[in-house]
Short mmCIF file of C-alpha atoms in Angstrom, two decimals:
data_model
loop_
_atom_site.label_atom_id
_atom_site.label_comp_id
_atom_site.label_asym_id
_atom_site.label_seq_id
_atom_site.Cartn_x
_atom_site.Cartn_y
_atom_site.Cartn_z
CA MET A 12 2.52 -89.79 23.30
CA THR A 13 1.86 -86.21 24.34
CA ASN A 14 4.52 -83.60 24.57
CA ARG A 15 4.89 -81.12 27.42
CA ARG A 16 3.00 -78.34 25.61
CA GLN A 17 0.01 -80.61 24.91
CA TRP A 18 0.03 -81.84 28.49
CA LEU A 19 0.09 -78.27 29.87
CA THR A 20 -2.67 -77.22 27.48
CA ARG A 21 -4.87 -80.11 28.59
CA LEU A 22 -4.12 -79.38 32.21
CA GLY A 23 -5.07 -75.71 31.72
CA LEU A 24 -8.28 -76.59 29.89
CA GLY A 25 -9.18 -79.11 32.58
CA ALA A 26 -8.62 -76.56 35.34
CA ALA A 27 -10.64 -73.96 33.45
CA GLY A 28 -13.43 -76.48 33.00
CA LEU A 29 -13.47 -77.27 36.71
CA ALA A 30 -13.55 -73.58 37.59
CA ALA A 31 -16.31 -72.90 35.08
CA ALA A 32 -18.37 -75.76 36.51
CA ARG A 33 -18.42 -73.99 39.89
CA ILE A 34 -19.57 -70.69 38.40
CA VAL A 35 -23.29 -70.07 38.14
CA PRO A 36 -23.46 -67.03 35.88
CA ALA A 37 -26.46 -64.75 35.78
CA GLN A 38 -28.21 -64.03 32.53
CA SER A 39 -27.49 -60.57 31.07
CA HIS A 40 -31.07 -59.45 31.59
CA ASP A 41 -30.88 -60.44 35.27
CA ILE A 42 -27.98 -58.10 36.13
CA GLU A 43 -30.11 -54.98 36.48
CA ARG A 44 -32.66 -56.90 38.58
CA ILE A 45 -29.87 -58.30 40.77
CA ARG A 46 -28.33 -54.84 41.23
CA SER A 47 -31.66 -53.12 41.94
CA THR A 48 -33.47 -55.60 44.25
CA TRP A 49 -30.88 -55.85 47.04
CA ARG A 50 -33.23 -54.03 49.45
CA ASP A 51 -35.50 -57.10 49.36
CA LEU A 52 -32.88 -58.81 51.55
CA LEU A 53 -32.96 -56.18 54.31
CA GLY A 54 -33.85 -57.62 57.69
CA PRO A 55 -36.43 -56.04 59.96
CA GLY A 56 -35.01 -53.08 61.83
CA PHE A 57 -31.94 -52.75 59.59
CA GLU A 58 -31.85 -49.39 57.86
CA PRO A 59 -28.68 -49.34 55.82
CA PRO A 60 -26.48 -46.27 55.85
CA SER A 61 -26.35 -44.11 52.76
CA PRO A 62 -23.25 -44.38 50.56
CA LYS A 63 -23.41 -40.57 50.36
CA THR A 64 -22.81 -40.18 54.10
CA SER A 65 -19.09 -40.60 54.76
CA LEU A 66 -17.78 -42.04 58.01
CA GLU A 67 -14.40 -40.72 59.07
CA LEU A 68 -12.95 -41.95 62.36
CA SER A 69 -9.51 -41.80 63.93
CA THR A 70 -7.15 -44.75 63.67
CA GLU A 71 -7.63 -45.40 67.40
CA VAL A 72 -11.43 -45.56 67.05
CA TRP A 73 -11.16 -47.90 64.05
CA ARG A 74 -8.75 -50.12 66.00
CA ASP A 75 -11.20 -50.31 68.94
CA ARG A 76 -14.18 -50.91 66.65
CA LEU A 77 -12.76 -53.67 64.43
CA GLU A 78 -11.36 -57.14 65.01
CA PRO A 79 -7.54 -57.17 64.52
CA LEU A 80 -7.64 -58.88 61.10
CA ALA A 81 -10.49 -56.66 59.90
CA PHE A 82 -8.51 -53.59 61.01
CA ARG A 83 -5.41 -54.74 59.09
CA VAL A 84 -7.44 -55.46 55.94
CA LEU A 85 -9.78 -52.45 56.01
CA ARG A 86 -7.44 -49.77 57.36
CA GLU A 87 -3.96 -51.00 56.36
CA GLU A 88 -4.82 -52.73 53.04
CA ALA A 89 -3.62 -56.16 54.19
CA THR A 90 -4.85 -59.40 52.63
CA GLU A 91 -6.19 -62.30 54.66
CA PRO A 92 -4.86 -65.79 53.91
CA SER A 93 -6.62 -67.57 51.04
CA GLY A 94 -9.26 -70.00 52.27
CA SER A 95 -9.39 -68.52 55.78
CA SER A 96 -12.82 -66.87 55.63
CA PRO A 97 -15.98 -68.84 56.43
CA LEU A 98 -17.81 -66.39 54.11
CA ASN A 99 -16.10 -68.03 51.14
CA ASP A 100 -18.49 -70.99 51.57
CA GLU A 101 -21.58 -68.93 52.46
CA HIS A 102 -24.39 -69.09 49.90
CA ARG A 103 -27.63 -68.47 51.83
CA PRO A 104 -29.77 -65.54 50.56
CA ARG A 105 -28.36 -62.56 52.43
CA LEU A 106 -26.51 -59.27 52.20
CA PHE A 107 -22.78 -58.83 52.54
CA VAL A 108 -22.09 -55.45 54.20
CA CYS A 109 -18.91 -53.55 55.00
CA ALA A 110 -17.55 -54.82 58.34
CA ALA A 111 -16.53 -51.27 59.25
CA CYS A 112 -19.65 -49.24 58.45
CA ASP A 113 -22.53 -51.64 57.55
CA LEU A 114 -22.92 -50.31 54.00
CA PRO A 115 -24.52 -53.05 51.84
CA LEU A 116 -22.02 -54.07 49.14
CA PHE A 117 -23.09 -57.41 47.64
CA THR A 118 -25.91 -59.94 47.75
CA SER A 119 -25.55 -63.70 47.81
CA GLU A 120 -27.01 -63.76 44.28
CA MET A 121 -23.91 -61.81 43.10
CA LYS A 122 -21.53 -64.38 44.59
CA PHE A 123 -19.77 -67.16 42.71
CA GLU A 124 -17.10 -69.74 43.48
CA SER A 125 -13.90 -68.51 41.86
CA GLY A 126 -11.60 -71.17 43.26
CA THR A 127 -9.30 -68.47 44.67
CA GLY A 128 -10.09 -68.98 48.36
CA TRP A 129 -11.65 -65.52 48.77
CA PRO A 130 -15.33 -64.54 48.52
CA SER A 131 -15.87 -63.46 44.89
CA PHE A 132 -18.70 -61.57 43.24
CA PHE A 133 -19.48 -60.84 39.58
CA THR A 134 -21.14 -57.47 40.30
CA THR A 135 -21.83 -55.09 43.20
CA ILE A 136 -24.64 -53.03 44.60
CA PRO A 137 -24.39 -49.77 42.59
CA ASP A 138 -22.31 -46.83 43.80
CA VAL A 139 -20.72 -48.47 46.87
CA PHE A 140 -17.05 -48.61 45.83
CA GLU A 141 -14.30 -46.29 44.67
CA THR A 142 -11.40 -47.76 42.74
CA LYS A 143 -7.74 -46.93 42.28
CA ARG A 144 -4.75 -48.49 40.55
CA ASP A 145 -2.47 -50.60 42.72
CA PHE A 146 1.12 -51.44 41.74
CA VAL A 147 2.10 -53.33 44.92
CA LEU A 148 2.90 -56.54 43.00
CA LEU A 149 4.49 -54.54 40.14
CA LEU A 150 1.64 -55.44 37.75
CA PRO A 151 -1.21 -52.93 37.80
CA ARG A 152 -4.37 -54.06 39.57
CA THR A 153 -7.62 -52.28 40.39
CA GLU A 154 -8.12 -51.96 44.13
CA TYR A 155 -11.51 -51.06 45.57
CA HIS A 156 -12.59 -49.30 48.76
CA CYS A 157 -15.92 -48.72 50.49
CA VAL A 158 -17.24 -45.35 49.35
CA ARG A 159 -18.60 -44.58 52.83
CA CYS A 160 -15.68 -45.38 55.17
CA GLY A 161 -12.76 -45.81 52.78
CA GLY A 162 -12.16 -49.38 53.96
CA HIS A 163 -10.05 -51.58 51.65
CA HIS A 164 -11.96 -54.65 50.45
CA GLY A 165 -9.93 -56.22 47.68
CA HIS A 166 -9.24 -56.12 43.95
CA VAL A 167 -11.43 -56.42 40.86
CA PHE A 168 -10.26 -58.49 37.91
CA ASP A 169 -11.63 -59.10 34.42
CA ASP A 170 -11.61 -62.90 34.64
CA GLY A 171 -15.05 -63.46 36.14
CA PRO A 172 -18.10 -65.18 34.67
CA PRO A 173 -20.40 -63.77 31.99
CA PRO A 174 -22.15 -61.48 31.56
CA THR A 175 -19.95 -58.98 33.47
CA HIS A 176 -16.66 -60.94 33.30
CA GLU A 177 -15.76 -59.23 36.59
CA ARG A 178 -14.35 -60.90 39.71
CA TRP A 179 -14.64 -58.69 42.76
CA CYS A 180 -12.21 -60.62 44.97
CA ASN A 181 -13.06 -59.57 48.52
CA ASN A 182 -11.38 -60.20 51.86
CA GLY A 183 -13.90 -62.01 54.05
CA ALA A 184 -12.60 -60.09 57.10
CA ALA A 185 -13.84 -56.89 55.45
CA LEU A 186 -17.41 -58.21 55.23
CA LYS A 187 -20.28 -59.02 57.54
CA PHE A 188 -22.97 -61.46 56.43
CA VAL A 189 -26.39 -60.05 57.40
CA PRO A 190 -29.33 -62.47 57.53
CA LYS A 191 -32.61 -61.25 56.06
CA SER A 192 -34.28 -61.93 59.38
CA SER A 193 -31.99 -59.90 61.63
CA PRO A 194 -30.43 -56.41 61.83
CA ALA A 195 -26.71 -55.86 61.11
#
């Protein structure tokens, strides 16, 4: 007969095992290759913007430029409902770019299934995000924003897969999925 503590422990280990089974971690030596070869996924005619070139627009221009949910997420730091983004199930070899400014942020090779209902990545393309502490839910979290346009994308946590142990939990509404064969 198992007691409540044993039952909860088994339940937790079972859930962790299921989550781990969905994670396909990269080898440590692959991280630098993954971070440095993202340009191989650029489609013909797509020249990505530089992260060093900022894009500052008025609230009215952003509102006209973005879908309503993307505007709320990127400009007002909202969060889309868990499981609502089709990008959560997207795994084809492509780039994920900022929905506001087309800056490449992640590749499909950086993506993993976290079980959270939001697209999650274990690393990023270098130098594309700025971070800040967020205390909205009382516990401190690390929020990240596109370095080019300042758009809010999500939060980074330290419960991801090896070798980085990072989970960049991104709102799908803040991303565009760019096929290798077409411009953004």
